XYZ file of C-alpha atoms in Angstrom:
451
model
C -21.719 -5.503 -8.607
C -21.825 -2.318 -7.051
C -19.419 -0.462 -5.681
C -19.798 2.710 -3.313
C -19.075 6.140 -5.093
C -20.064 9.565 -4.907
C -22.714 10.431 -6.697
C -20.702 13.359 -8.710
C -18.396 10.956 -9.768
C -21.360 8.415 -10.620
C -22.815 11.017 -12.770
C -19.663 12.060 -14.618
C -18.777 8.665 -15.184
C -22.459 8.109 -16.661
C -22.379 11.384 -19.307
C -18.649 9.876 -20.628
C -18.871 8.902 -23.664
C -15.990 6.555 -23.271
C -15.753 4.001 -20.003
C -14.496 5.582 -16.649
C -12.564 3.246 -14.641
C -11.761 3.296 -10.803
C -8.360 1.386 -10.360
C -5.896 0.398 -8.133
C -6.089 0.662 -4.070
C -9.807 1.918 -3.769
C -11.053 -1.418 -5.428
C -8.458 -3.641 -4.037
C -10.056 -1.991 -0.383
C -13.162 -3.022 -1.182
C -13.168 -6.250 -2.981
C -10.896 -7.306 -0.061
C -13.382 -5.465 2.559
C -10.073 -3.442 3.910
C -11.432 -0.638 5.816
C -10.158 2.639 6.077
C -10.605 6.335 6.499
C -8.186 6.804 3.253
C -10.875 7.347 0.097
C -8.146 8.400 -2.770
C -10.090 7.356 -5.596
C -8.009 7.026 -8.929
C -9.163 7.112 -12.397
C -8.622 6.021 -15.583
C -10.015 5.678 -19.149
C -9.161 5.158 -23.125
C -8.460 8.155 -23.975
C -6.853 11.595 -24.029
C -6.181 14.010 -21.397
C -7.416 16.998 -23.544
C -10.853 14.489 -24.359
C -11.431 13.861 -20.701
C -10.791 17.414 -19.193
C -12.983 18.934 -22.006
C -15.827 16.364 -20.713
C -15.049 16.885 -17.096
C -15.617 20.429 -17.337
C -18.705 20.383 -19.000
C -20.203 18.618 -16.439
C -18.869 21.021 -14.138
C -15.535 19.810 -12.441
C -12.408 21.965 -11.590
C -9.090 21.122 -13.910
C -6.685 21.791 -11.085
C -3.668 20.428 -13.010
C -2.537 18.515 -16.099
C 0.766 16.535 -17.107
C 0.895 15.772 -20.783
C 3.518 13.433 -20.708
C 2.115 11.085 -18.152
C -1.162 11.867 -19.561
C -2.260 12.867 -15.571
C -5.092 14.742 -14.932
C -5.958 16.542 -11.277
C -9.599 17.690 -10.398
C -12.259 18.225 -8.159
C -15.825 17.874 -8.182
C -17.356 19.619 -5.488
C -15.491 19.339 -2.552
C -14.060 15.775 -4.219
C -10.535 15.437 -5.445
C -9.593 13.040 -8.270
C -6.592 12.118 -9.696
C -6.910 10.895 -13.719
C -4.553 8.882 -15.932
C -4.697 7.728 -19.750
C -4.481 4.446 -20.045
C -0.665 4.230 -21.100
C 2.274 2.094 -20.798
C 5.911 2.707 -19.911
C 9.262 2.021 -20.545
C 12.191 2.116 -18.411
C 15.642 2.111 -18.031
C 16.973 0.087 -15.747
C 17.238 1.982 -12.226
C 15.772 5.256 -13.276
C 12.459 4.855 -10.995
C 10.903 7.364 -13.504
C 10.001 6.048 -17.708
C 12.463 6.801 -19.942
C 8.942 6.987 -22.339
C 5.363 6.741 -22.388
C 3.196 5.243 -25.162
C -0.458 6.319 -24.770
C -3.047 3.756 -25.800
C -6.638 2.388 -25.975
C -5.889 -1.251 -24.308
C -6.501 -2.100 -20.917
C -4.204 -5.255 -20.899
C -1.166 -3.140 -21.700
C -1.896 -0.170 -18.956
C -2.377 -3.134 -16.433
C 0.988 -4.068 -17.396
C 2.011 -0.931 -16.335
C 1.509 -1.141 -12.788
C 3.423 -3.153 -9.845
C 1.068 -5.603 -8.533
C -1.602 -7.467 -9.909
C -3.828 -6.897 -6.533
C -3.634 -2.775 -8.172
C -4.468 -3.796 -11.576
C -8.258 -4.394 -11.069
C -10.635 -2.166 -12.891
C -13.872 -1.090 -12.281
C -16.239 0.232 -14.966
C -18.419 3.105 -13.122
C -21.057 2.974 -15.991
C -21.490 -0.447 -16.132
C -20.642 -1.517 -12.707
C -18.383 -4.356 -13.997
C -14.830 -5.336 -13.125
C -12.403 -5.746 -15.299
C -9.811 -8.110 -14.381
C -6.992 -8.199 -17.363
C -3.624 -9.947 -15.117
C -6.009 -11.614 -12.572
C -6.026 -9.861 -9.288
C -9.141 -10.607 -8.576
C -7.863 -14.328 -7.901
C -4.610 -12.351 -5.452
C -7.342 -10.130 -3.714
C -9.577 -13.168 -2.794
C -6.096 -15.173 -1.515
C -4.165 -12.246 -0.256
C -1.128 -12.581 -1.959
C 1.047 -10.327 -4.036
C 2.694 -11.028 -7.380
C 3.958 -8.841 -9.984
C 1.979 -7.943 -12.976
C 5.168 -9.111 -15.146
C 8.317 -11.111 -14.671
C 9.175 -9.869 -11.226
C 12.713 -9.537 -12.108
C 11.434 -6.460 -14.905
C 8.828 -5.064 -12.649
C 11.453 -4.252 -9.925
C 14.296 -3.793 -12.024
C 12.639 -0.934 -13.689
C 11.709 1.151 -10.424
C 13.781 0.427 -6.892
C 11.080 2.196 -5.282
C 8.709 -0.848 -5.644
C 10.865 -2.561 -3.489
C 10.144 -0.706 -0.755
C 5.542 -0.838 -1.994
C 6.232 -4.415 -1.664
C 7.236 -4.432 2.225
C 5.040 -1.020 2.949
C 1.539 -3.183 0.546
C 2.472 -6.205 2.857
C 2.529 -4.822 6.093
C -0.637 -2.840 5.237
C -2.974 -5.275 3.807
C -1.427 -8.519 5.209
C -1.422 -9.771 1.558
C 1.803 -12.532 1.304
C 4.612 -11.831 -1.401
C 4.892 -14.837 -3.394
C 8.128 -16.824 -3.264
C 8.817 -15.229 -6.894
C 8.325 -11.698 -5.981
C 10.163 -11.729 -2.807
C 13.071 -13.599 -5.499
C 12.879 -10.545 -7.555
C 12.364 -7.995 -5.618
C 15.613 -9.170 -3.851
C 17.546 -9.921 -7.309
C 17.329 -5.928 -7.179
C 17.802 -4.992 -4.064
C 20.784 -3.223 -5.324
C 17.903 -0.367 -6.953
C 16.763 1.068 -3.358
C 20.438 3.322 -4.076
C 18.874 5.261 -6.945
C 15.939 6.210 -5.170
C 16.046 9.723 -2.894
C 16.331 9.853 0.568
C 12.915 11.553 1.179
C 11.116 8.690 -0.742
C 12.570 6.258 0.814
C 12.146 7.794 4.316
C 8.148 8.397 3.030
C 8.189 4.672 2.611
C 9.450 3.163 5.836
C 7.175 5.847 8.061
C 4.809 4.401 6.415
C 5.771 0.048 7.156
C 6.488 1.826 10.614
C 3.240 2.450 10.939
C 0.994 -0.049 8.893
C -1.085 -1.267 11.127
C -2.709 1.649 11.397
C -4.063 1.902 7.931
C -6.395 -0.931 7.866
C -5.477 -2.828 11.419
C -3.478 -5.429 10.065
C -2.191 -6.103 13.875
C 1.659 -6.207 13.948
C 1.913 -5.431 10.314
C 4.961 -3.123 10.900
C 7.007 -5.660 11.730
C 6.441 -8.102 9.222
C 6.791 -5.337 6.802
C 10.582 -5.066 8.399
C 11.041 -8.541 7.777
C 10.505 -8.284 4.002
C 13.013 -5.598 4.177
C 15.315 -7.753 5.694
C 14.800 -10.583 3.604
C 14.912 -8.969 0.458
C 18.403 -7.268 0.955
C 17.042 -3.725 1.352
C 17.219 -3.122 4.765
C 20.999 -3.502 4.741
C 20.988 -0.798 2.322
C 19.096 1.744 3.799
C 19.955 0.870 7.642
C 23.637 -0.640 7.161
C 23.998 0.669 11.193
C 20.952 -0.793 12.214
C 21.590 -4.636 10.662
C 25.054 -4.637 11.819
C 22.992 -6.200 15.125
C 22.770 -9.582 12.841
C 23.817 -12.352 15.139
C 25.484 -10.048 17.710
C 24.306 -11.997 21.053
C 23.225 -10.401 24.121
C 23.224 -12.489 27.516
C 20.346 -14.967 27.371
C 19.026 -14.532 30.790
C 17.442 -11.202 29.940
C 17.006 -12.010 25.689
C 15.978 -14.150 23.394
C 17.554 -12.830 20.544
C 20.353 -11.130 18.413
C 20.403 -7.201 18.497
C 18.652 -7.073 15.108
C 15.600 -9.290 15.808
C 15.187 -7.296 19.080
C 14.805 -3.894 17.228
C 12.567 -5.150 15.392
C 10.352 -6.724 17.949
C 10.778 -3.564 19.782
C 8.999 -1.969 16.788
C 6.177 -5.046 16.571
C 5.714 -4.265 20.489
C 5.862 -1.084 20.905
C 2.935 1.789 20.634
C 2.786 3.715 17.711
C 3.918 6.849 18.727
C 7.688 5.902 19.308
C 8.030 3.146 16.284
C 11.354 5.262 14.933
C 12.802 5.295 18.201
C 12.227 1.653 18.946
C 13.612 0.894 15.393
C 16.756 2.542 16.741
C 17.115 2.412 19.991
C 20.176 0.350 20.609
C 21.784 0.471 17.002
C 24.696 1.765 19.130
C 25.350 -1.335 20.387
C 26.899 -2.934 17.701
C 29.515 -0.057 17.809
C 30.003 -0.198 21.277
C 30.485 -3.762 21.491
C 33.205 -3.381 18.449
C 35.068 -0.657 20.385
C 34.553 -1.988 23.791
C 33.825 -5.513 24.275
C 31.219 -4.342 25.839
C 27.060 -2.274 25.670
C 27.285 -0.711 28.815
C 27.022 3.139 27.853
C 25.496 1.732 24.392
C 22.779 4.406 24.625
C 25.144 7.566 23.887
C 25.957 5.718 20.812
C 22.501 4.711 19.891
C 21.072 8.687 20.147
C 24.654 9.698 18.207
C 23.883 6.994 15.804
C 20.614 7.458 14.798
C 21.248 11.791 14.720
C 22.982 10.571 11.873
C 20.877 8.275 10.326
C 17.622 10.553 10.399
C 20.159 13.167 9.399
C 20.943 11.465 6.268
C 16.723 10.896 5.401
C 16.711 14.081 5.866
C 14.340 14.064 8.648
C 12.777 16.819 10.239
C 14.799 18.511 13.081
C 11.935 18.077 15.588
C 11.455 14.647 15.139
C 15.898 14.228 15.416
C 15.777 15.683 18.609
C 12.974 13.683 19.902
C 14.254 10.000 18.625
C 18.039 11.437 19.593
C 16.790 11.904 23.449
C 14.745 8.909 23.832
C 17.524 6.580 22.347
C 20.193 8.175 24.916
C 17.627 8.238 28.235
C 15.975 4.485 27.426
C 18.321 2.608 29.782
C 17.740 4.790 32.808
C 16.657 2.525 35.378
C 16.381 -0.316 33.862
C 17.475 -2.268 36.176
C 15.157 -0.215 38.813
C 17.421 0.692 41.538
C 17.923 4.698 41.070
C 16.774 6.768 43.775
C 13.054 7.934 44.070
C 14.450 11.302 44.426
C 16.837 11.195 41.197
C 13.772 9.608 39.438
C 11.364 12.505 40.165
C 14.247 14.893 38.939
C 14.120 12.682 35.950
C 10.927 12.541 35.147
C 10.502 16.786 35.453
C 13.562 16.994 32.926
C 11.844 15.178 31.006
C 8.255 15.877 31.347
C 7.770 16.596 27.832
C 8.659 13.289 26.440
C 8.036 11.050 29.498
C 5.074 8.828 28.306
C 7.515 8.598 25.525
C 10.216 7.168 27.338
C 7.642 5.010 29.423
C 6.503 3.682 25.898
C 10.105 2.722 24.817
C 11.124 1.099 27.833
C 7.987 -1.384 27.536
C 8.722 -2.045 24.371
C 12.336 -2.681 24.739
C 11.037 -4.944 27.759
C 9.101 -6.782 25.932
C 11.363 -7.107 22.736
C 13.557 -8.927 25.100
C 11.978 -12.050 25.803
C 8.490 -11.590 24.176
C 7.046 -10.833 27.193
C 4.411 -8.529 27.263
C 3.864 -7.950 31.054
C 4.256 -4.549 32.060
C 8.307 -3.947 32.720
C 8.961 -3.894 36.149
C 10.873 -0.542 35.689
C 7.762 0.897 34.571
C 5.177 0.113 37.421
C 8.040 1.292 39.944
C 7.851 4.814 37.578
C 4.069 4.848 37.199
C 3.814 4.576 41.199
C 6.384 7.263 41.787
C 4.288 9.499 39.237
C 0.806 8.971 40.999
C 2.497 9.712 44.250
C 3.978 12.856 42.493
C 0.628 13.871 41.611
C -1.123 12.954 44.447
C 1.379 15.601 46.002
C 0.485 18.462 43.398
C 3.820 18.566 42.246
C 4.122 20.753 39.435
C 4.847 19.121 36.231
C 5.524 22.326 34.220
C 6.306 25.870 34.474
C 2.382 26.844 34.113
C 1.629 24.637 37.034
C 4.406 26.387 38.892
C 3.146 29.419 41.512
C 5.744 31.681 40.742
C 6.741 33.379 37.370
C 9.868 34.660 35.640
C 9.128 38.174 36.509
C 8.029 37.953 39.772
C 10.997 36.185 40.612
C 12.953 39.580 39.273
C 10.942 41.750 41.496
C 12.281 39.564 44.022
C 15.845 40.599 43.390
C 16.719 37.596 40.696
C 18.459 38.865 37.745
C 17.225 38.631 35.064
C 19.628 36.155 33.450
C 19.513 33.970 36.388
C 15.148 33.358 36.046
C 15.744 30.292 33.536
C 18.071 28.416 35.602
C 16.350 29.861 39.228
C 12.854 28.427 37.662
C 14.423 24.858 36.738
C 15.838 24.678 39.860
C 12.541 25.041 41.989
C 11.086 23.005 39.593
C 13.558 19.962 40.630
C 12.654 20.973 44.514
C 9.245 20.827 44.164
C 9.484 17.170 42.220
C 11.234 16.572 45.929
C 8.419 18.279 48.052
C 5.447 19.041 46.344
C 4.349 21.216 49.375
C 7.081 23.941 48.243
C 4.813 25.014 45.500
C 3.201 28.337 47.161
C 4.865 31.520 45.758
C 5.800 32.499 49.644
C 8.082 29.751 49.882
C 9.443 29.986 46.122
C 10.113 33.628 46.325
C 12.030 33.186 49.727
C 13.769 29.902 48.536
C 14.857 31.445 45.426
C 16.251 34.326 46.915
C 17.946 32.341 49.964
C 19.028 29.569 47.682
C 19.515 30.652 44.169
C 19.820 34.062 44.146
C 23.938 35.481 42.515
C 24.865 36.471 45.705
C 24.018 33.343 47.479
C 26.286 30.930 44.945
């Protein structure tokens, strides 16, 4: 067979005197026609780092980098980036995620070994254009299932991060986890501790958004699932799966607070995954201290501040999943004001088809029902009549600036709150938006002296 490669690589390959191997997710991809716009290519071979890079760079590729004791080569040909490995294979101790040693050697059953699942373990000889199938993955590629490439109890015991590839290579590919994996993989569920926060985070971003790498529709969910099942999502999300058989009234839901957070996630658009993951993990507090959800969506942006906190999570994205957790419940039940909802939705301009996005999917989390929510084609309508009114939507679209409301007679440390304000009036009247009637409605109205 022949598999697609650049030609640089093709040629390399060919002036090796020892066999080049492509391994691991680029031929899994292929033999299981996955497609995708991710081409990491990895390589491997029988021999040495110094042997390889002194070959590579005759033939004209960059060394970028090179780790002797993983026997890890980086380099580029061209424009092409590569990353190269001796064949090797590791020892652990239990829990350390990283080998405790590595034995470099000359047999491709043993580096195979190695690896996590057999599905990564296929090899493909660029020179000969031959696979080489030492566990059998070719047989899990062809059926789409997962298993181990040793006793699944070792292969997770000797790096908790697996735990999390299994769930994250599931909800990607839609390949199944045997019953003996999943057994393993939650025998050490306990592991997922010893791993750091940013890996871990890396990890669920990326069963958050699986469906996206090769289309595997709905993939992020099921990839939840396997965290649930396994023990692992208690771990990392003790807040979130303290929803477990908490009830909500059955005439709007079908389900316990958990299950709906994590059809909010299957239903909802990718752009707001983390905040449909977390938007009502205050509930389970508020219902402890209360009796009760109402206000649950305080709780839920507190909450998850905390949670994202603790992954370490970039500030921007915090504030963001903190804000849409709090404002999700706004008129849910549709009967605020048109007025207050046009204030709203100018407060909020910068994440409203956020919020619009969260409140479907919460909608449809509820009872599986994936008709738009009524609270959103009331909003939608109040929007197209807001821009059929040239309402301004931000301060560019506003006719009157911050220093031509000074000239005015506004001081100066008034203009933030005088521009916010006219901003709210014009959401009201879209007709106020002519710098005559600003200018005289911000003097009459907002100006110090007028308070």
């Amino acid at each position: 067979m022949q598999m697609p490669l650049p030609e640089k690589l093709v040629n390399l390959a060919n002036n090796c005197t020892f066999p080049l191997y492509v391994v691991g997710g680029y031929v899994r991809d292929f033999l299981a026609c996955l497609e995708t716009d991710n081409h990491d290519i990895d390589l491997c071979a029988p021999v040495d780092a110094e042997e390889f890079c002194k070959k590579a760079e005759e033939l004209g590729a960059e060394v970028k980098a090179v780790y002797k004791n993983t026997g890890t080569v980086k380099l580029a040909l061209g424009e092409e980036e590569y990353e190269f490995a001796c064949f090797r294979s590791d020892e652990y101790i239990r829990g350390t995620h990283t080998p405790a040693s590595t034995f470099f050697t000359d047999d491709i059953y043993l580096d195979a070994r190695r690896r996590d699942f057999k599905c990564n373990a296929v090899y493909y000889d660029i020179k000969e254009a031959v696979l080489k199938d030492p566990l059998g993955g070719l047989a899990d590629i062809k059926n789409k299932r997962l298993t181990t490439v040793d006793n699944p109890e070792k292969v997770f015991g000797e790096d908790g991060l697996r735990l999390m590839r299994l769930a994250r290579f599931s909800a990607q590919t839609g390949f199944e986890p045997t019953p003996a994996c999943l057994e393993g993989a939650k025998a050490n569920a306990e592991l997922i501790r010893d791993i750091s926060v940013e890996r871990v985070y890396a990890e669920l971003d990326g069963i958050l958004h699986a469906d996206k790498r090769y289309g595997n529709a709905e993939g992020q969910y099921f990839g939840l699932k396997i965290l649930d099942e396994i023990g692992v999502l208690e771990i990392i999300l003790p807040e979130l799966t303290k929803g477990r058989r908490l009830m909500q009234n059955d005439q709007y839901h079908y389900y316990d607070v958990l299950e709906h957070s994590l059809r909010a996630v299957r239903y909802s658009d990718d752009k707001i995954r983390l905040a449909a993951l977390l938007h009502d993990v205050g509930k389970p507090y508020r219902y402890r201290m209360e009796g009760t959800f109402h206000g649950h969506e305080e709780d839920s942006g507190k909450i998850a501040n905390t949670i994202l906190t603790r992954y370490k999570v970039s500030k921007k994205v915090i504030r963001e999943v903190t804000r849409l957790c709090c404002l999700h419940m706004y008129d849910t039940r549709c009967d605020a004001r048109e007025s207050k909802i046009r204030k709203f939705i100018i407060r909020n301009q910068d994440i409203y088809e956020k919020i619009m996005l969260l409140k479907q999917a919460d909608y449809s989390a509820c009872r599986d029902d994936m008709n738009e929510a009524p609270c959103v084609t009331k909003w939608k309508e109040i929007y197209a009549k807001m821009k059929e009114e040239n309402v301004p939507f931000n301060l560019k679209q506003l006719n009157v600036k911050g220093d031509e409301l000074i000239a005015a007679g506004i001081e100066k440390q008034q203009v933030g709150t005088v521009l916010a304000n006219l901003m709210e009036d014009c959401a009201l009247d879209g007709s106020l938006n002519k710098k005559k009637k600003l200018l005289k409605r911000a003097v009459k109205v907002y100006s110090k002296g007028n308070n």
